[in-house]
GROMACS .gro file of C-alpha atoms in nm:
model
  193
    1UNK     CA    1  14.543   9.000  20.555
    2UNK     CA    2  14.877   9.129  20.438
    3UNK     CA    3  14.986   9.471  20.490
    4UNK     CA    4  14.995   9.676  20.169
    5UNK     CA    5  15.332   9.766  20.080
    6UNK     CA    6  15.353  10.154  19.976
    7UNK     CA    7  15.310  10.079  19.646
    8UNK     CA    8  15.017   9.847  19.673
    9UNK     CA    9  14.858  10.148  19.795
   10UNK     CA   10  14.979  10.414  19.546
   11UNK     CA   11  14.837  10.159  19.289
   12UNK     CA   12  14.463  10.164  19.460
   13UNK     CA   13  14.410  10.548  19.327
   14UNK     CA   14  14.547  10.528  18.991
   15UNK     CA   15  14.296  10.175  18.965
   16UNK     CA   16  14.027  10.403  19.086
   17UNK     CA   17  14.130  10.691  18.807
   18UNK     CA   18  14.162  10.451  18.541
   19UNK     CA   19  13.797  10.325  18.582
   20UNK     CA   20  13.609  10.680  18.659
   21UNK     CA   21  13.803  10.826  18.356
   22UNK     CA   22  13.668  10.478  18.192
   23UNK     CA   23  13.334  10.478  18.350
   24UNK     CA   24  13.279  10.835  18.320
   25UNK     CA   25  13.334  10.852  17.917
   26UNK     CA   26  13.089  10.540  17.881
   27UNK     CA   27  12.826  10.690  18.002
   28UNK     CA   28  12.884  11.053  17.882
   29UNK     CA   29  12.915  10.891  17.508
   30UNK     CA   30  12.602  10.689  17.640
   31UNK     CA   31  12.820  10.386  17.479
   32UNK     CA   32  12.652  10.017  17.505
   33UNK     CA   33  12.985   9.938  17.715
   34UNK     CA   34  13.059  10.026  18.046
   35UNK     CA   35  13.479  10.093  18.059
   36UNK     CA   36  13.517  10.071  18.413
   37UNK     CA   37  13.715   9.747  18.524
   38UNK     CA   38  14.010   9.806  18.399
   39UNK     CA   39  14.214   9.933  18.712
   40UNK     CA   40  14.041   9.659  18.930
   41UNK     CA   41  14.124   9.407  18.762
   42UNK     CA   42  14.482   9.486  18.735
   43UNK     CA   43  14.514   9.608  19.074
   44UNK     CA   44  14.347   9.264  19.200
   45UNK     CA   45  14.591   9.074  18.961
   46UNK     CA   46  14.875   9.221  19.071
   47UNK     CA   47  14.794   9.354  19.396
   48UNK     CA   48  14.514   9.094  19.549
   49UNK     CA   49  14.150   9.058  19.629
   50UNK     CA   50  14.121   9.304  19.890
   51UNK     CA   51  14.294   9.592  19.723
   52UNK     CA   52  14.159   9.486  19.369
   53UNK     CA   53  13.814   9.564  19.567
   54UNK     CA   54  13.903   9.854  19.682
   55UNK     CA   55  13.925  10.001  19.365
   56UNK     CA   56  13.607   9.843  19.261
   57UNK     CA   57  13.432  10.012  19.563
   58UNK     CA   58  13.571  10.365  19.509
   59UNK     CA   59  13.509  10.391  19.152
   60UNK     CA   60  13.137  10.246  19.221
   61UNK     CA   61  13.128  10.500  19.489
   62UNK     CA   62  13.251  10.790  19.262
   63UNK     CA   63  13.015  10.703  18.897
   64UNK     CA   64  12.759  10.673  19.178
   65UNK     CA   65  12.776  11.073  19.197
   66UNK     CA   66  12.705  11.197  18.839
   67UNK     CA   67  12.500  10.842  18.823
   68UNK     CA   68  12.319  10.801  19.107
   69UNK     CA   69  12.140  10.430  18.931
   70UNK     CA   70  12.512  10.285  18.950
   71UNK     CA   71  12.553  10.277  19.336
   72UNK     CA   72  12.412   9.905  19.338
   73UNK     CA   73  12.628   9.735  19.073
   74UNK     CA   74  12.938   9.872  19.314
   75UNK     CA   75  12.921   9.528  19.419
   76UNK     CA   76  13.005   9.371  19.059
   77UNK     CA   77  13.298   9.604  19.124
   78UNK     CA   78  13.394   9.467  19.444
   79UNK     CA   79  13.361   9.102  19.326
   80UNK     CA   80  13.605   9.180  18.994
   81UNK     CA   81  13.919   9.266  19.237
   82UNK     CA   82  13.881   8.929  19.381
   83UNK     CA   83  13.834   8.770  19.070
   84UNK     CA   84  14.186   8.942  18.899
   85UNK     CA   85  14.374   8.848  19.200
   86UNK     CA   86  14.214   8.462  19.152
   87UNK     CA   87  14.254   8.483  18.765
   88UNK     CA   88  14.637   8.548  18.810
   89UNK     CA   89  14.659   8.303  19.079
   90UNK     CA   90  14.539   8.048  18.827
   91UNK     CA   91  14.797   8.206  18.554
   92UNK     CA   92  14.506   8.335  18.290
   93UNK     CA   93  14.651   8.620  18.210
   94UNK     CA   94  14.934   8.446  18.107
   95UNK     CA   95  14.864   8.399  17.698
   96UNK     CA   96  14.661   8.570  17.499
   97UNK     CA   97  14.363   8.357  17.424
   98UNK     CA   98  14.293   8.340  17.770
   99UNK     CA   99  14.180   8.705  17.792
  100UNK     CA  100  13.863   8.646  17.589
  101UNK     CA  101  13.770   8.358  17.735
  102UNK     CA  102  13.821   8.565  18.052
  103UNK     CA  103  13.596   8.813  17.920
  104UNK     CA  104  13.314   8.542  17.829
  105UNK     CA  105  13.366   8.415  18.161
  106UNK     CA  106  13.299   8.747  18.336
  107UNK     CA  107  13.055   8.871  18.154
  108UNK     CA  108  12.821   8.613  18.253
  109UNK     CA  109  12.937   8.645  18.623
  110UNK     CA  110  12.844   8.993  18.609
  111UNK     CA  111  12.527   8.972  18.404
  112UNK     CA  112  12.349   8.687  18.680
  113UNK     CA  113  12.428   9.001  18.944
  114UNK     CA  114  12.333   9.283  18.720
  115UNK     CA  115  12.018   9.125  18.542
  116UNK     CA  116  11.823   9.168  18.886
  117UNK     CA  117  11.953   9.479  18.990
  118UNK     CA  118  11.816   9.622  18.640
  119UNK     CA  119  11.503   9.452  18.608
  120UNK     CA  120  11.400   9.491  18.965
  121UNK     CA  121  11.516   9.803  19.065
  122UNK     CA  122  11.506   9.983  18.773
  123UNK     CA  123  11.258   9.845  18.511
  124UNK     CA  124  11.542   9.743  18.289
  125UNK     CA  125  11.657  10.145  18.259
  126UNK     CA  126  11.935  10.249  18.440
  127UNK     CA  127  12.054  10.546  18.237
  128UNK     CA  128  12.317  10.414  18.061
  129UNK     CA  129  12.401  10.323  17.681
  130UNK     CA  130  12.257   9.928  17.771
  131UNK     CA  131  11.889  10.130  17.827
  132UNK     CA  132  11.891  10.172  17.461
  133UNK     CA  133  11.899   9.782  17.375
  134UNK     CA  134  11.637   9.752  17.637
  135UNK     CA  135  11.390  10.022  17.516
  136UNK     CA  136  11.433   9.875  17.175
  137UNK     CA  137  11.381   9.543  17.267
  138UNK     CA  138  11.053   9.603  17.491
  139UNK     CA  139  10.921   9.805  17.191
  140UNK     CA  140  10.966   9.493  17.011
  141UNK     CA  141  10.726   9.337  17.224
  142UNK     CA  142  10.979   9.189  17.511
  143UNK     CA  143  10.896   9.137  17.898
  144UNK     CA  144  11.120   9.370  18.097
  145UNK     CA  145  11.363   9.069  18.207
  146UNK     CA  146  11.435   8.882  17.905
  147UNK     CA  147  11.507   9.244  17.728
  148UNK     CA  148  11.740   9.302  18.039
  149UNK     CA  149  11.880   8.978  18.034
  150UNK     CA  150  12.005   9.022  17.662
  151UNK     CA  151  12.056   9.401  17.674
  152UNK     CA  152  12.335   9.328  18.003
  153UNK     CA  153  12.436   8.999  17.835
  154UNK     CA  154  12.529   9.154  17.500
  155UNK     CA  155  12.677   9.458  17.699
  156UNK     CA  156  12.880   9.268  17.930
  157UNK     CA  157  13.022   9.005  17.632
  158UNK     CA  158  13.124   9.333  17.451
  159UNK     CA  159  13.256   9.544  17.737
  160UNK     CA  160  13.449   9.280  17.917
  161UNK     CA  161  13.640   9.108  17.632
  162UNK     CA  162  13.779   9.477  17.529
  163UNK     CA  163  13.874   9.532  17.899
  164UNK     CA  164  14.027   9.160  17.926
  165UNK     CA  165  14.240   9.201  17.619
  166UNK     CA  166  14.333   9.559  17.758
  167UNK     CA  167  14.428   9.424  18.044
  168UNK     CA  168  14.671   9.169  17.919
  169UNK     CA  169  14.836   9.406  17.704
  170UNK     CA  170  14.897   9.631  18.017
  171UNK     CA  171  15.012   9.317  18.264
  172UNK     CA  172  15.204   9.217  17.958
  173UNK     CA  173  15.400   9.567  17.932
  174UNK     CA  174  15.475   9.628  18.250
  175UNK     CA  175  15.834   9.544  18.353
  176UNK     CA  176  15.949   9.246  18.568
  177UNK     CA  177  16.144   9.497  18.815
  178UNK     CA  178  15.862   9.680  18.906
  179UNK     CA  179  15.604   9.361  18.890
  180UNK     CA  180  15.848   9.189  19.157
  181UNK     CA  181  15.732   9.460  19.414
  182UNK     CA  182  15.419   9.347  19.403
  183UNK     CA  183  15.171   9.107  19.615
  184UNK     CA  184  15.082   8.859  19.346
  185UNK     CA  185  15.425   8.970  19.089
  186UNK     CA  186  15.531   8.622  19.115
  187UNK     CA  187  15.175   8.509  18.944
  188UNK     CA  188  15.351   8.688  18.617
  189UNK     CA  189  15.736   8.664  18.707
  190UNK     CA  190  15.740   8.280  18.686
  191UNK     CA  191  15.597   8.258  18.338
  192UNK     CA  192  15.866   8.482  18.200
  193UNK     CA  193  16.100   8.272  18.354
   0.00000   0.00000   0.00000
């Protein structure tokens, strides 16, 4: 592993901040969307896996404390920094339509962890806005995991193409100066090139 350079590790906060603030107003708004990926995916894209997971870890770590059902799905967390140091590695940040497809992509990633954790740990109801598709969908005569399985897919299609398109507008803005400074800049300096 490479050290972190100061700023690698100034970033790993502010990734944590981003996603509690993120996190935090999802479920306070008890929104079908969850909000809190954004800093770990653009620490992990510009940053690296391990970093990137960092941030995933300490904002799963902090919901975990107003939200105690969250702690488990700190591991979706975890796995996003690697994937947004992998998805710049492989340039898909790098246009536009990439970041829903991105989104799609992730989504179902996250919803073949998340559908267990749901289902089995929690009878489908974890407490957030995603309970409410659930609930409806077993009064409708649905078996706890199919009515999981739909409520996280639908959640996760939703949730992550907003936070992919947010997060290419952000990699997009930032400047090539300070982008340079970082692990995986050159991911995002060679296509402006």
């Amino acid at each position: 592993m490479k050290k972190f350079n100061k700023l690698t590790i100034f970033l790993i906060p502010i990734g944590i901040a981003v996603n509690v603030v993120g996190g935090q107003l999802a479920v306070l708004l008890k929104l079908p969307v969850f909000l809190d990926s954004i800093g770990t995916f653009v620490v992990g894209a510009l940053c690296g896996g391990i970093p990137g997971a960092l941030v995933g870890l300490g904002c799963g770590l902090i919901n975990a404390i107003s939200l105690p059902t969250l702690l488990p799905y700190t591991i979706i967390g975890v796995l996003f920094g690697f994937l947004g140091s992998f998805l710049a590695k492989k340039q898909m940040f790098s246009k536009f339509w990439k970041a829903p497809v991105n989104g799609v992509i992730i989504a179902i990633i996250s919803t073949c962890i998340a559908v267990p954790i749901t289902a089995i740990l929690y009878g489908g109801f974890v407490g957030t806005g995603a309970s409410v598709i659930v609930t409806t969908l077993m009064a409708a005569g649905w078996d706890v995991l199919p009515a999981t399985f739909a409520s996280e897919l639908s959640s996760e299609l939703i949730d992550k193409i907003i936070c992919l398109i947010i997060i290419f507008f952000v990699l997009k803005a930032m400047p090539a100066r300070f982008v340079v400074k970082l692990p995986n800049g050159k991911h995002f300096i060679k296509e402006e090139q």
